[in-house]
Amino acid sequence: QVQLVESRGGLVQPGGSLKLSCTASGIFFGIITMAWYRQVPGKPREWVATMSSGGSADYADSVKGRFTISRDSSKNTVWLQMNSLKPEDTAVYYCNSGVQWGQGTLVTVYS
C-alpha cells in the first residue's frame, strides 16, 4: 500500500523559513518523480515543485528562487525548503508521487 507521510507544517512570520518532509512507503521511490502542491481553501490545488528520479527540479514561478525541493532515495524522502516566506504562501501543502497524495500539512505565514 502506497503511503506518503508529511511532516507537520507550522506558523512562520513573513521572511521566515520552514522545511517540509514527505516520507514514502510502498513504492519504488528511487524511480518516481515526486512533487509538492499547495491549496488554499476555495481554490484549485496548485503545483509548487517537482523533482525527477534523476534529480532534475522544476518550480512554479511564484516560488522560484525561494523554495528548494530535494530528495534522498536512501531515506524514501522528499523535502521542500521554503525561504523568504510570504503571506500568500499560506496553504495546505501536499506531496505527490503521481498516484498518491500525502495527508497535507498546513503552513501559515502571518504578520
XYZ file of N, CA, C and O in Angstrom:
444
model
N 0.852 -1.195 0.000
C 0.000 0.000 0.000
C 0.888 1.246 0.000
O 1.770 1.382 0.830
N 0.612 2.125 -0.938
C 1.394 3.356 -1.047
C 0.964 4.330 0.040
O -0.225 4.550 0.262
N 1.947 4.887 0.710
C 1.641 5.855 1.749
C 2.675 6.968 1.721
O 3.874 6.703 1.609
N 2.191 8.200 1.820
C 3.057 9.370 1.894
C 2.740 10.098 3.187
O 1.589 10.477 3.416
N 3.743 10.280 4.024
C 3.540 10.920 5.319
C 4.349 12.206 5.375
O 5.579 12.180 5.262
N 3.646 13.287 5.557
C 4.289 14.597 5.570
C 4.581 15.040 7.000
O 3.865 14.670 7.941
N 5.576 15.858 7.124
C 5.873 16.431 8.432
C 4.868 17.517 8.748
O 4.121 17.989 7.881
N 4.864 17.916 9.993
C 3.957 18.965 10.418
C 4.415 20.298 9.853
O 5.608 20.587 9.814
N 3.458 21.106 9.410
C 3.762 22.445 8.962
C 3.948 23.351 10.155
O 4.467 22.950 11.184
N 3.513 24.582 10.024
C 3.634 25.463 11.153
C 3.319 26.901 10.835
O 2.867 27.236 9.733
N 3.561 27.710 11.855
C 3.362 29.149 11.753
C 4.717 29.816 11.596
O 5.660 29.478 12.298
N 4.802 30.763 10.687
C 6.063 31.468 10.477
C 5.764 32.888 10.057
O 4.737 33.154 9.401
N 6.627 33.778 10.433
C 6.453 35.170 10.046
C 6.969 35.402 8.635
O 7.816 34.645 8.145
N 6.484 36.423 7.980
C 6.990 36.743 6.638
C 8.507 36.905 6.663
O 9.065 37.494 7.585
N 9.125 36.350 5.635
C 10.580 36.368 5.573
C 11.224 35.179 6.227
O 12.435 34.961 6.071
N 10.438 34.404 6.942
C 10.967 33.241 7.638
C 11.102 32.035 6.738
O 10.823 32.085 5.533
N 11.542 30.939 7.349
C 11.784 29.702 6.616
C 11.111 28.528 7.303
O 10.877 28.552 8.512
N 10.852 27.517 6.508
C 10.252 26.285 7.015
C 10.648 25.178 6.056
O 10.743 25.403 4.839
N 10.863 23.982 6.609
C 11.215 22.839 5.764
C 10.225 21.718 5.998
O 10.033 21.273 7.127
N 9.605 21.280 4.936
C 8.659 20.176 4.985
C 9.333 18.910 4.478
O 10.188 18.963 3.592
N 8.900 17.776 5.030
C 9.383 16.495 4.531
C 8.199 15.600 4.193
O 7.093 15.784 4.706
N 8.461 14.655 3.341
C 7.445 13.683 2.936
C 8.162 12.349 2.755
O 9.048 12.232 1.899
N 7.779 11.379 3.560
C 8.406 10.064 3.516
C 7.437 9.063 2.900
O 6.277 8.988 3.305
N 7.942 8.319 1.937
C 7.103 7.395 1.180
C 7.344 5.950 1.582
O 8.450 5.574 1.993
N 6.312 5.161 1.461
C 6.428 3.724 1.643
C 5.527 3.039 0.630
O 4.548 3.623 0.159
N 5.896 1.816 0.283
C 5.072 1.058 -0.643
C 5.278 1.391 -2.096
O 4.485 0.945 -2.945
N 6.307 2.159 -2.403
C 6.595 2.492 -3.793
C 8.091 2.353 -4.039
O 8.881 2.359 -3.094
N 8.445 2.225 -5.323
C 9.868 2.246 -5.691
C 10.294 3.706 -5.780
O 10.388 4.275 -6.872
N 10.565 4.287 -4.632
C 10.788 5.719 -4.536
C 11.863 6.202 -5.501
O 11.755 7.269 -6.083
N 12.877 5.401 -5.688
C 14.020 5.828 -6.484
C 13.720 6.097 -7.943
O 14.497 6.779 -8.622
N 12.591 5.594 -8.435
C 12.274 5.785 -9.851
C 11.062 6.681 -10.041
O 10.584 6.844 -11.160
N 10.571 7.253 -8.952
C 9.346 8.052 -9.003
C 9.668 9.544 -9.009
O 10.505 10.008 -8.223
N 8.993 10.274 -9.875
C 9.039 11.732 -9.799
C 8.145 12.181 -8.654
O 6.993 11.777 -8.564
N 8.699 12.991 -7.783
C 7.948 13.478 -6.628
C 7.660 14.964 -6.781
O 8.444 15.703 -7.390
N 6.542 15.374 -6.229
C 6.138 16.772 -6.382
C 5.500 17.289 -5.107
O 5.019 16.519 -4.274
N 5.496 18.589 -5.007
C 4.773 19.289 -3.952
C 3.710 20.174 -4.607
O 3.964 20.811 -5.641
N 2.539 20.187 -3.983
C 1.442 21.049 -4.378
C 0.978 21.808 -3.143
O 1.328 21.472 -2.016
N 0.145 22.798 -3.357
C -0.470 23.501 -2.234
C -1.877 23.933 -2.617
O -2.203 24.071 -3.802
N -2.673 24.145 -1.584
C -4.065 24.511 -1.824
C -4.568 25.447 -0.751
O -4.408 25.181 0.448
N -5.179 26.515 -1.212
C -5.867 27.456 -0.338
C -7.352 27.103 -0.396
O -7.865 26.808 -1.492
N -8.042 27.092 0.728
C -9.480 26.759 0.704
C -10.230 27.588 -0.326
O -10.066 28.808 -0.406
N -11.034 26.891 -1.119
C -11.829 27.571 -2.119
C -11.140 27.772 -3.447
O -11.748 28.285 -4.397
N -9.872 27.354 -3.514
C -9.115 27.499 -4.756
C -8.585 26.142 -5.207
O -8.440 25.227 -4.403
N -8.268 26.011 -6.504
C -7.726 24.739 -7.003
C -6.343 24.453 -6.396
O -5.621 25.378 -5.992
N -6.015 23.187 -6.349
C -4.690 22.803 -5.889
C -3.662 23.295 -6.904
O -3.848 23.154 -8.108
N -2.577 23.824 -6.400
C -1.583 24.495 -7.241
C -0.255 23.735 -7.164
O 0.223 23.415 -6.068
N 0.329 23.463 -8.299
C 1.634 22.812 -8.337
C 2.707 23.777 -7.824
O 2.705 24.964 -8.173
N 3.636 23.259 -7.041
C 4.689 24.077 -6.459
C 6.065 23.696 -7.028
O 6.814 24.549 -7.495
N 6.382 22.406 -6.957
C 7.719 21.988 -7.382
C 7.720 20.500 -7.682
O 6.887 19.753 -7.153
N 8.650 20.102 -8.515
C 8.811 18.702 -8.909
C 10.286 18.342 -8.912
O 11.125 19.182 -9.277
N 10.580 17.119 -8.496
C 11.929 16.605 -8.670
C 11.849 15.211 -9.273
O 11.178 14.335 -8.724
N 12.543 15.034 -10.381
C 12.551 13.744 -11.055
C 13.423 12.757 -10.288
O 14.179 13.131 -9.382
N 13.342 11.504 -10.690
C 14.182 10.487 -10.067
C 15.658 10.763 -10.297
O 16.506 10.377 -9.494
N 15.958 11.473 -11.369
C 17.345 11.809 -11.679
C 17.844 13.067 -11.000
O 18.999 13.453 -11.165
N 16.957 13.729 -10.259
C 17.371 14.910 -9.508
C 17.113 16.237 -10.199
O 17.523 17.284 -9.706
N 16.397 16.195 -11.320
C 16.077 17.436 -12.019
C 14.893 18.106 -11.348
O 13.863 17.463 -11.112
N 15.035 19.389 -11.033
C 13.998 20.119 -10.307
C 13.345 21.168 -11.193
O 13.981 21.734 -12.082
N 12.093 21.416 -10.894
C 11.345 22.449 -11.590
C 10.428 23.116 -10.578
O 9.948 22.453 -9.646
N 10.184 24.420 -10.778
C 9.436 25.189 -9.804
C 8.391 26.073 -10.465
O 8.600 26.580 -11.578
N 7.317 26.295 -9.742
C 6.355 27.300 -10.156
C 7.016 28.665 -10.064
O 7.859 28.910 -9.193
N 6.619 29.554 -10.944
C 7.214 30.889 -10.949
C 7.037 31.595 -9.606
O 7.899 32.365 -9.188
N 5.930 31.311 -8.943
C 5.617 32.001 -7.688
C 6.583 31.652 -6.564
O 6.667 32.382 -5.580
N 7.301 30.531 -6.692
C 8.211 30.110 -5.617
C 9.655 30.016 -6.077
O 10.553 29.778 -5.254
N 9.893 30.202 -7.341
C 11.237 30.061 -7.885
C 12.198 31.037 -7.192
O 11.889 32.208 -7.025
N 13.333 30.502 -6.775
C 14.323 31.324 -6.080
C 14.125 31.380 -4.583
O 15.010 31.848 -3.858
N 12.976 30.903 -4.113
C 12.702 30.912 -2.670
C 12.559 29.504 -2.106
O 12.927 29.264 -0.954
N 12.022 28.601 -2.881
C 11.795 27.230 -2.437
C 12.796 26.300 -3.110
O 13.185 26.521 -4.264
N 13.174 25.248 -2.392
C 14.075 24.242 -2.940
C 13.544 22.859 -2.623
O 13.276 22.551 -1.459
N 13.380 22.063 -3.657
C 12.968 20.674 -3.482
C 14.213 19.795 -3.526
O 15.148 20.053 -4.305
N 14.232 18.782 -2.677
C 15.349 17.844 -2.661
C 14.823 16.471 -2.277
O 13.696 16.349 -1.786
N 15.643 15.458 -2.489
C 15.204 14.100 -2.179
C 16.404 13.250 -1.825
O 17.541 13.537 -2.235
N 16.122 12.202 -1.085
C 17.139 11.209 -0.729
C 16.479 9.845 -0.874
O 15.625 9.472 -0.067
N 16.875 9.127 -1.909
C 16.240 7.839 -2.175
C 16.573 6.805 -1.117
O 15.805 5.858 -0.912
N 17.686 6.973 -0.433
C 18.029 6.019 0.627
C 17.102 6.162 1.827
O 16.973 5.257 2.643
N 16.439 7.326 1.912
C 15.500 7.584 3.009
C 14.055 7.641 2.533
O 13.158 7.911 3.328
N 13.851 7.418 1.223
C 12.499 7.499 0.653
C 11.813 8.811 1.023
O 10.607 8.840 1.296
N 12.579 9.876 1.012
C 12.074 11.148 1.498
C 12.342 12.272 0.501
O 13.412 12.318 -0.119
N 11.364 13.143 0.386
C 11.500 14.370 -0.389
C 11.226 15.538 0.558
O 10.379 15.438 1.446
N 11.977 16.627 0.371
C 11.839 17.800 1.221
C 11.454 19.010 0.383
O 11.698 19.056 -0.825
N 10.866 19.979 1.059
C 10.622 21.275 0.447
C 11.117 22.327 1.427
O 10.500 22.541 2.477
N 12.240 22.940 1.090
C 12.789 24.031 1.890
C 12.166 25.324 1.390
O 12.299 25.657 0.199
N 11.511 26.017 2.291
C 10.813 27.249 1.924
C 11.456 28.426 2.644
O 11.447 28.470 3.880
N 12.011 29.324 1.883
C 12.647 30.515 2.429
C 11.909 31.769 1.977
O 11.115 31.722 1.038
N 12.201 32.862 2.655
C 11.585 34.155 2.300
C 10.074 34.016 2.146
O 9.488 34.479 1.160
N 9.475 33.365 3.111
C 8.038 33.089 3.023
C 7.209 34.368 3.034
O 7.563 35.356 3.697
N 6.115 34.304 2.301
C 5.191 35.427 2.161
C 3.811 34.995 2.638
O 3.487 33.802 2.617
N 2.973 35.935 3.036
C 1.612 35.569 3.442
C 0.874 34.775 2.363
O 0.074 33.887 2.686
N 1.139 35.068 1.118
C 0.465 34.341 0.034
C 0.947 32.903 -0.120
O 0.392 32.148 -0.921
N 1.971 32.513 0.631
C 2.393 31.115 0.656
C 1.557 30.279 1.627
O 1.703 29.058 1.687
N 0.707 30.950 2.389
C -0.159 30.235 3.319
C -1.075 29.279 2.557
O -1.783 29.686 1.636
N -1.019 28.022 2.928
C -1.792 26.992 2.235
C -1.583 25.654 2.934
O -0.715 25.519 3.807
N -2.359 24.682 2.522
C -2.093 23.293 2.885
C -1.188 22.716 1.804
O -1.518 22.798 0.611
N -0.074 22.182 2.211
C 0.925 21.643 1.287
C 0.813 20.120 1.229
O 0.700 19.463 2.266
N 0.861 19.596 0.009
C 0.724 18.157 -0.221
C 1.912 17.656 -1.034
O 2.323 18.294 -2.001
N 2.424 16.492 -0.676
C 3.366 15.847 -1.570
C 2.606 14.837 -2.422
O 1.515 14.386 -2.061
N 3.196 14.527 -3.555
C 2.526 13.671 -4.537
C 3.548 12.790 -5.231
O 4.618 13.240 -5.616
N 3.152 11.515 -5.396
C 4.039 10.566 -6.074
C 3.557 10.226 -7.477
O 4.066 9.316 -8.111
N 2.555 10.941 -7.920
C 1.970 10.674 -9.225
C 0.668 9.912 -9.112
O -0.257 10.115 -9.900
N 0.594 9.035 -8.106
C -0.642 8.270 -7.912
C -1.180 8.403 -6.491
O -2.306 7.991 -6.213
N -0.392 8.978 -5.615
C -0.787 9.061 -4.220
C -0.487 10.461 -3.682
O 0.522 11.070 -4.045
N -1.399 10.921 -2.817
C -1.207 12.206 -2.157
C -0.877 11.992 -0.681
O -1.376 11.049 -0.064
N -0.076 12.885 -0.141
C 0.090 12.922 1.296
C -1.164 13.469 1.949
O -2.112 13.896 1.270
N -1.143 13.499 3.260
C -2.329 13.925 4.008
C -2.498 15.436 4.028
O -3.564 15.943 4.365
N -1.449 16.143 3.659
C -1.498 17.595 3.670
C -1.031 18.147 5.000
O -1.285 17.561 6.059
N -0.339 19.271 4.938
C 0.147 19.913 6.144
C 0.014 21.424 5.980
O 0.344 21.977 4.928
N -0.486 22.076 7.025
C -0.810 23.491 6.936
C 0.418 24.348 7.241
O 1.075 24.174 8.273
N 0.671 25.272 6.337
C 1.703 26.285 6.534
C 1.015 27.642 6.567
O 0.282 27.994 5.639
N 1.233 28.376 7.651
C 0.622 29.680 7.806
C 1.709 30.728 7.967
O 2.544 30.625 8.875
N 1.690 31.696 7.086
C 2.643 32.802 7.141
C 1.861 34.033 7.568
O 0.962 34.478 6.855
N 2.160 34.544 8.748
C 1.372 35.626 9.315
C 2.279 36.779 9.712
O 3.451 36.612 9.994
N 1.662 37.928 9.705
C 2.411 39.118 10.124
C 1.764 39.721 11.356
O 0.686 39.317 11.752
